[in-house]
Amino acid sequence: MTTPENALEGKSFANTYFPPARLAVSGLFLLNGTFAGAWATKIPEFATRLGLSESGLGLMIMFFGIGSLILMPIAGILIAHFGTTRTLKGATILFLSTLLLLSAAPTIPVGAVAIFVFGGLMGAMDVAMNGNAVEVEKSMRRAIMSSCHAFWSLGTFIGATTGGFLIQSLGVMGHAVLLTVVGAAALVFLWPHVLHDAPHPSEERKKVRLPRTLLPWLIGTMALFSMVPEGAILDWGALYMRDELGASLVLSGFAFGAFSLTMAVMRFAGDHVRDRFGGVRTLRFCTIMAIIGMIIAGTAPNAYVAMVGFAICGVGISNMVPIAFSAAGNLPGFAQGVALSVATVMGYSGSLFAPSVIGFIAEHTGFAIIFAVMPVLFIVVLLLSHHAVHADVRDHR
């Protein structure tokens, strides 16, 4: 039987661990990830519609990365001037229309503009989401960044697994319209619950410019060297399993599947682990796990061992980037959003551009040596891990 005391206890637990502001920013991570996953299912049709070759599609996708790298720092500047709330809401409203642009683009120039805008606004929304998550962490005085990134991973899974069916059932434009409508409805629901923040007077007086001190760039390096291997597994893991380890088409798909599954699970658990053991110890444990997993995958004698290696690597990488972003967002002495935008730009440039370089190198060396050498990047993260102390949420009152 539910008593008033039990009801009050339940309400207190919900407000303590899952306040509306946390649910709202988590919902926006889910929305952003769903659109990202949906785009992945549109790529073949997009290429066919515009008559793109593989190299042409690769060049077109580069516009996605260029858009992200241009608008991410702009989002950081807007956060410094206006706070995360207004920047996040504005970026989300604009982002919701981008799938329609991609689905309607009739020519290569229009397609290039559409994919530039899509990547740019996705990146701007990403910086603002991470910034708002940092603000929620401060208000709750507990970590939430890892679970927010877990919701993004869940969104990509939803978008990717439903995209093909919806395109087949509703058509390319019908799929885009449905997602846009659902996204708009979700934003209307989440809008009033997004944590409101504004720059403090001391922050408003700071000059908004690229940091001239080394610390934000070191944390950005942590994010960069954490995301390069993630991009490598996403783009090349299945090919490595199939071509070099003799895996079947079905089994080769489990390279990223095993990695993403363990990553999502550990991201949901990561906040509790970080609150319990602190950012530095958590990052060091995760980095060591990533090193072990990548070595196993790169030296695997068969596809099954490689799959285990990728799964262990997912456990490790899962919380490395969220910790780096929390550390950047909490750095003292920087205008709000600027240090975070440095970390996000550096991190995402690794996942956007490094895989193409890796593919070029692998043509001459093979992927096994690439994955076996990748732990060198993690060793650098390990050496910089003491900077993760800034990720620990303190009482900011």
mmCIF file of N, CA and C in Angstrom, residues 213-267:
data_model
loop_
_atom_site.group_PDB
_atom_site.id
_atom_site.type_symbol
_atom_site.label_atom_id
_atom_site.label_comp_id
_atom_site.label_asym_id
_atom_site.label_seq_id
_atom_site.Cartn_x
_atom_site.Cartn_y
_atom_site.Cartn_z
ATOM 1 N N THR A 213 46.116 29.467 -23.089
ATOM 2 C CA THR A 213 46.811 28.561 -22.183
ATOM 3 C C THR A 213 46.680 27.133 -22.699
ATOM 4 N N LEU A 214 47.535 26.257 -22.204
ATOM 5 C CA LEU A 214 47.666 24.919 -22.773
ATOM 6 C C LEU A 214 46.575 23.956 -22.328
ATOM 7 N N LEU A 215 46.019 24.154 -21.127
ATOM 8 C CA LEU A 215 45.151 23.152 -20.527
ATOM 9 C C LEU A 215 43.953 22.759 -21.394
ATOM 10 N N PRO A 216 43.167 23.694 -21.959
ATOM 11 C CA PRO A 216 42.037 23.272 -22.789
ATOM 12 C C PRO A 216 42.465 22.436 -24.000
ATOM 13 N N TRP A 217 43.637 22.742 -24.544
ATOM 14 C CA TRP A 217 44.137 21.991 -25.700
ATOM 15 C C TRP A 217 44.589 20.595 -25.287
ATOM 16 N N LEU A 218 45.116 20.452 -24.083
ATOM 17 C CA LEU A 218 45.486 19.127 -23.584
ATOM 18 C C LEU A 218 44.246 18.256 -23.380
ATOM 19 N N ILE A 219 43.189 18.857 -22.826
ATOM 20 C CA ILE A 219 41.944 18.105 -22.647
ATOM 21 C C ILE A 219 41.337 17.794 -24.015
ATOM 22 N N GLY A 220 41.452 18.731 -24.962
ATOM 23 C CA GLY A 220 41.006 18.457 -26.328
ATOM 24 C C GLY A 220 41.785 17.311 -26.955
ATOM 25 N N THR A 221 43.072 17.215 -26.640
ATOM 26 C CA THR A 221 43.880 16.098 -27.133
ATOM 27 C C THR A 221 43.382 14.774 -26.562
ATOM 28 N N MET A 222 42.984 14.788 -25.283
ATOM 29 C CA MET A 222 42.394 13.591 -24.685
ATOM 30 C C MET A 222 41.158 13.161 -25.458
ATOM 31 N N ALA A 223 40.290 14.134 -25.781
ATOM 32 C CA ALA A 223 39.082 13.820 -26.545
ATOM 33 C C ALA A 223 39.433 13.323 -27.947
ATOM 34 N N LEU A 224 40.397 13.978 -28.584
ATOM 35 C CA LEU A 224 40.815 13.600 -29.942
ATOM 36 C C LEU A 224 41.332 12.170 -29.986
ATOM 37 N N PHE A 225 42.240 11.830 -29.065
ATOM 38 C CA PHE A 225 42.866 10.505 -29.081
ATOM 39 C C PHE A 225 41.917 9.423 -28.561
ATOM 40 N N SER A 226 40.816 9.820 -27.945
ATOM 41 C CA SER A 226 39.777 8.860 -27.566
ATOM 42 C C SER A 226 38.830 8.566 -28.728
ATOM 43 N N MET A 227 38.614 9.570 -29.592
ATOM 44 C CA MET A 227 37.608 9.428 -30.654
ATOM 45 C C MET A 227 38.189 8.911 -31.969
ATOM 46 N N VAL A 228 39.492 9.062 -32.190
ATOM 47 C CA VAL A 228 40.090 8.490 -33.404
ATOM 48 C C VAL A 228 39.879 6.974 -33.451
ATOM 49 N N PRO A 229 40.180 6.219 -32.372
ATOM 50 C CA PRO A 229 39.928 4.772 -32.428
ATOM 51 C C PRO A 229 38.448 4.434 -32.585
ATOM 52 N N GLU A 230 37.579 5.241 -31.973
ATOM 53 C CA GLU A 230 36.139 5.003 -32.123
ATOM 54 C C GLU A 230 35.735 5.110 -33.586
ATOM 55 N N GLY A 231 36.200 6.153 -34.278
ATOM 56 C CA GLY A 231 35.900 6.303 -35.694
ATOM 57 C C GLY A 231 36.498 5.193 -36.530
ATOM 58 N N ALA A 232 37.698 4.723 -36.139
ATOM 59 C CA ALA A 232 38.350 3.644 -36.879
ATOM 60 C C ALA A 232 37.551 2.347 -36.795
ATOM 61 N N ILE A 233 37.034 2.035 -35.601
ATOM 62 C CA ILE A 233 36.238 0.817 -35.438
ATOM 63 C C ILE A 233 34.927 0.935 -36.212
ATOM 64 N N LEU A 234 34.302 2.110 -36.152
ATOM 65 C CA LEU A 234 33.033 2.324 -36.851
ATOM 66 C C LEU A 234 33.192 2.125 -38.359
ATOM 67 N N ASP A 235 34.221 2.722 -38.939
ATOM 68 C CA ASP A 235 34.356 2.720 -40.391
ATOM 69 C C ASP A 235 35.088 1.499 -40.943
ATOM 70 N N TRP A 236 36.004 0.924 -40.164
ATOM 71 C CA TRP A 236 36.881 -0.108 -40.719
ATOM 72 C C TRP A 236 36.822 -1.440 -39.989
ATOM 73 N N GLY A 237 36.151 -1.509 -38.844
ATOM 74 C CA GLY A 237 36.124 -2.754 -38.077
ATOM 75 C C GLY A 237 35.538 -3.922 -38.857
ATOM 76 N N ALA A 238 34.413 -3.698 -39.523
ATOM 77 C CA ALA A 238 33.760 -4.781 -40.267
ATOM 78 C C ALA A 238 34.626 -5.237 -41.444
ATOM 79 N N LEU A 239 35.252 -4.292 -42.123
ATOM 80 C CA LEU A 239 36.109 -4.637 -43.259
ATOM 81 C C LEU A 239 37.324 -5.444 -42.789
ATOM 82 N N TYR A 240 37.890 -5.061 -41.665
ATOM 83 C CA TYR A 240 39.014 -5.798 -41.078
ATOM 84 C C TYR A 240 38.609 -7.235 -40.762
ATOM 85 N N MET A 241 37.450 -7.395 -40.142
ATOM 86 C CA MET A 241 36.966 -8.732 -39.790
ATOM 87 C C MET A 241 36.748 -9.582 -41.040
ATOM 88 N N ARG A 242 36.178 -8.991 -42.074
ATOM 89 C CA ARG A 242 35.847 -9.748 -43.282
ATOM 90 C C ARG A 242 37.079 -10.066 -44.121
ATOM 91 N N ASP A 243 37.898 -9.049 -44.397
ATOM 92 C CA ASP A 243 38.981 -9.210 -45.362
ATOM 93 C C ASP A 243 40.244 -9.829 -44.765
ATOM 94 N N GLU A 244 40.518 -9.570 -43.493
ATOM 95 C CA GLU A 244 41.774 -10.041 -42.914
ATOM 96 C C GLU A 244 41.596 -11.202 -41.947
ATOM 97 N N LEU A 245 40.373 -11.384 -41.416
ATOM 98 C CA LEU A 245 40.136 -12.485 -40.478
ATOM 99 C C LEU A 245 39.147 -13.509 -41.019
ATOM 100 N N GLY A 246 38.670 -13.288 -42.250
ATOM 101 C CA GLY A 246 37.817 -14.267 -42.912
ATOM 102 C C GLY A 246 36.419 -14.392 -42.344
ATOM 103 N N ALA A 247 35.902 -13.354 -41.717
ATOM 104 C CA ALA A 247 34.557 -13.410 -41.141
ATOM 105 C C ALA A 247 33.508 -13.348 -42.240
ATOM 106 N N SER A 248 32.361 -13.952 -41.963
ATOM 107 C CA SER A 248 31.233 -13.859 -42.886
ATOM 108 C C SER A 248 30.671 -12.445 -42.842
ATOM 109 N N LEU A 249 29.786 -12.136 -43.791
ATOM 110 C CA LEU A 249 29.172 -10.810 -43.833
ATOM 111 C C LEU A 249 28.417 -10.520 -42.544
ATOM 112 N N VAL A 250 27.695 -11.534 -42.045
ATOM 113 C CA VAL A 250 26.915 -11.349 -40.819
ATOM 114 C C VAL A 250 27.838 -11.147 -39.624
ATOM 115 N N LEU A 251 28.853 -11.991 -39.503
ATOM 116 C CA LEU A 251 29.744 -11.909 -38.351
ATOM 117 C C LEU A 251 30.552 -10.618 -38.358
ATOM 118 N N SER A 252 30.946 -10.154 -39.540
ATOM 119 C CA SER A 252 31.749 -8.931 -39.611
ATOM 120 C C SER A 252 30.979 -7.730 -39.079
ATOM 121 N N GLY A 253 29.655 -7.765 -39.204
ATOM 122 C CA GLY A 253 28.842 -6.675 -38.685
ATOM 123 C C GLY A 253 28.866 -6.571 -37.175
ATOM 124 N N PHE A 254 29.271 -7.668 -36.518
ATOM 125 C CA PHE A 254 29.304 -7.658 -35.059
ATOM 126 C C PHE A 254 30.521 -6.923 -34.511
ATOM 127 N N ALA A 255 31.454 -6.521 -35.380
ATOM 128 C CA ALA A 255 32.616 -5.764 -34.901
ATOM 129 C C ALA A 255 32.157 -4.492 -34.213
ATOM 130 N N PHE A 256 31.391 -3.675 -34.939
ATOM 131 C CA PHE A 256 30.888 -2.440 -34.330
ATOM 132 C C PHE A 256 29.712 -2.726 -33.402
ATOM 133 N N GLY A 257 28.955 -3.791 -33.690
ATOM 134 C CA GLY A 257 27.823 -4.126 -32.826
ATOM 135 C C GLY A 257 28.273 -4.427 -31.407
ATOM 136 N N ALA A 258 29.302 -5.259 -31.256
ATOM 137 C CA ALA A 258 29.811 -5.595 -29.921
ATOM 138 C C ALA A 258 30.383 -4.360 -29.235
ATOM 139 N N PHE A 259 31.091 -3.555 -30.006
ATOM 140 C CA PHE A 259 31.681 -2.322 -29.480
ATOM 141 C C PHE A 259 30.610 -1.355 -28.994
ATOM 142 N N SER A 260 29.591 -1.109 -29.824
ATOM 143 C CA SER A 260 28.560 -0.134 -29.474
ATOM 144 C C SER A 260 27.678 -0.623 -28.332
ATOM 145 N N LEU A 261 27.442 -1.940 -28.247
ATOM 146 C CA LEU A 261 26.618 -2.476 -27.164
ATOM 147 C C LEU A 261 27.292 -2.260 -25.813
ATOM 148 N N THR A 262 28.557 -2.662 -25.700
ATOM 149 C CA THR A 262 29.245 -2.481 -24.416
ATOM 150 C C THR A 262 29.431 -1.002 -24.102
ATOM 151 N N MET A 263 29.617 -0.187 -25.131
ATOM 152 C CA MET A 263 29.751 1.247 -24.911
ATOM 153 C C MET A 263 28.465 1.837 -24.324
ATOM 154 N N ALA A 264 27.318 1.489 -24.905
ATOM 155 C CA ALA A 264 26.047 2.022 -24.417
ATOM 156 C C ALA A 264 25.786 1.591 -22.978
ATOM 157 N N VAL A 265 26.007 0.311 -22.680
ATOM 158 C CA VAL A 265 25.763 -0.204 -21.331
ATOM 159 C C VAL A 265 26.652 0.515 -20.322
ATOM 160 N N MET A 266 27.929 0.653 -20.659
ATOM 161 C CA MET A 266 28.861 1.276 -19.718
ATOM 162 C C MET A 266 28.620 2.774 -19.577
ATOM 163 N N ARG A 267 28.102 3.402 -20.627
ATOM 164 C CA ARG A 267 27.791 4.828 -20.497
ATOM 165 C C ARG A 267 26.637 5.058 -19.528
#
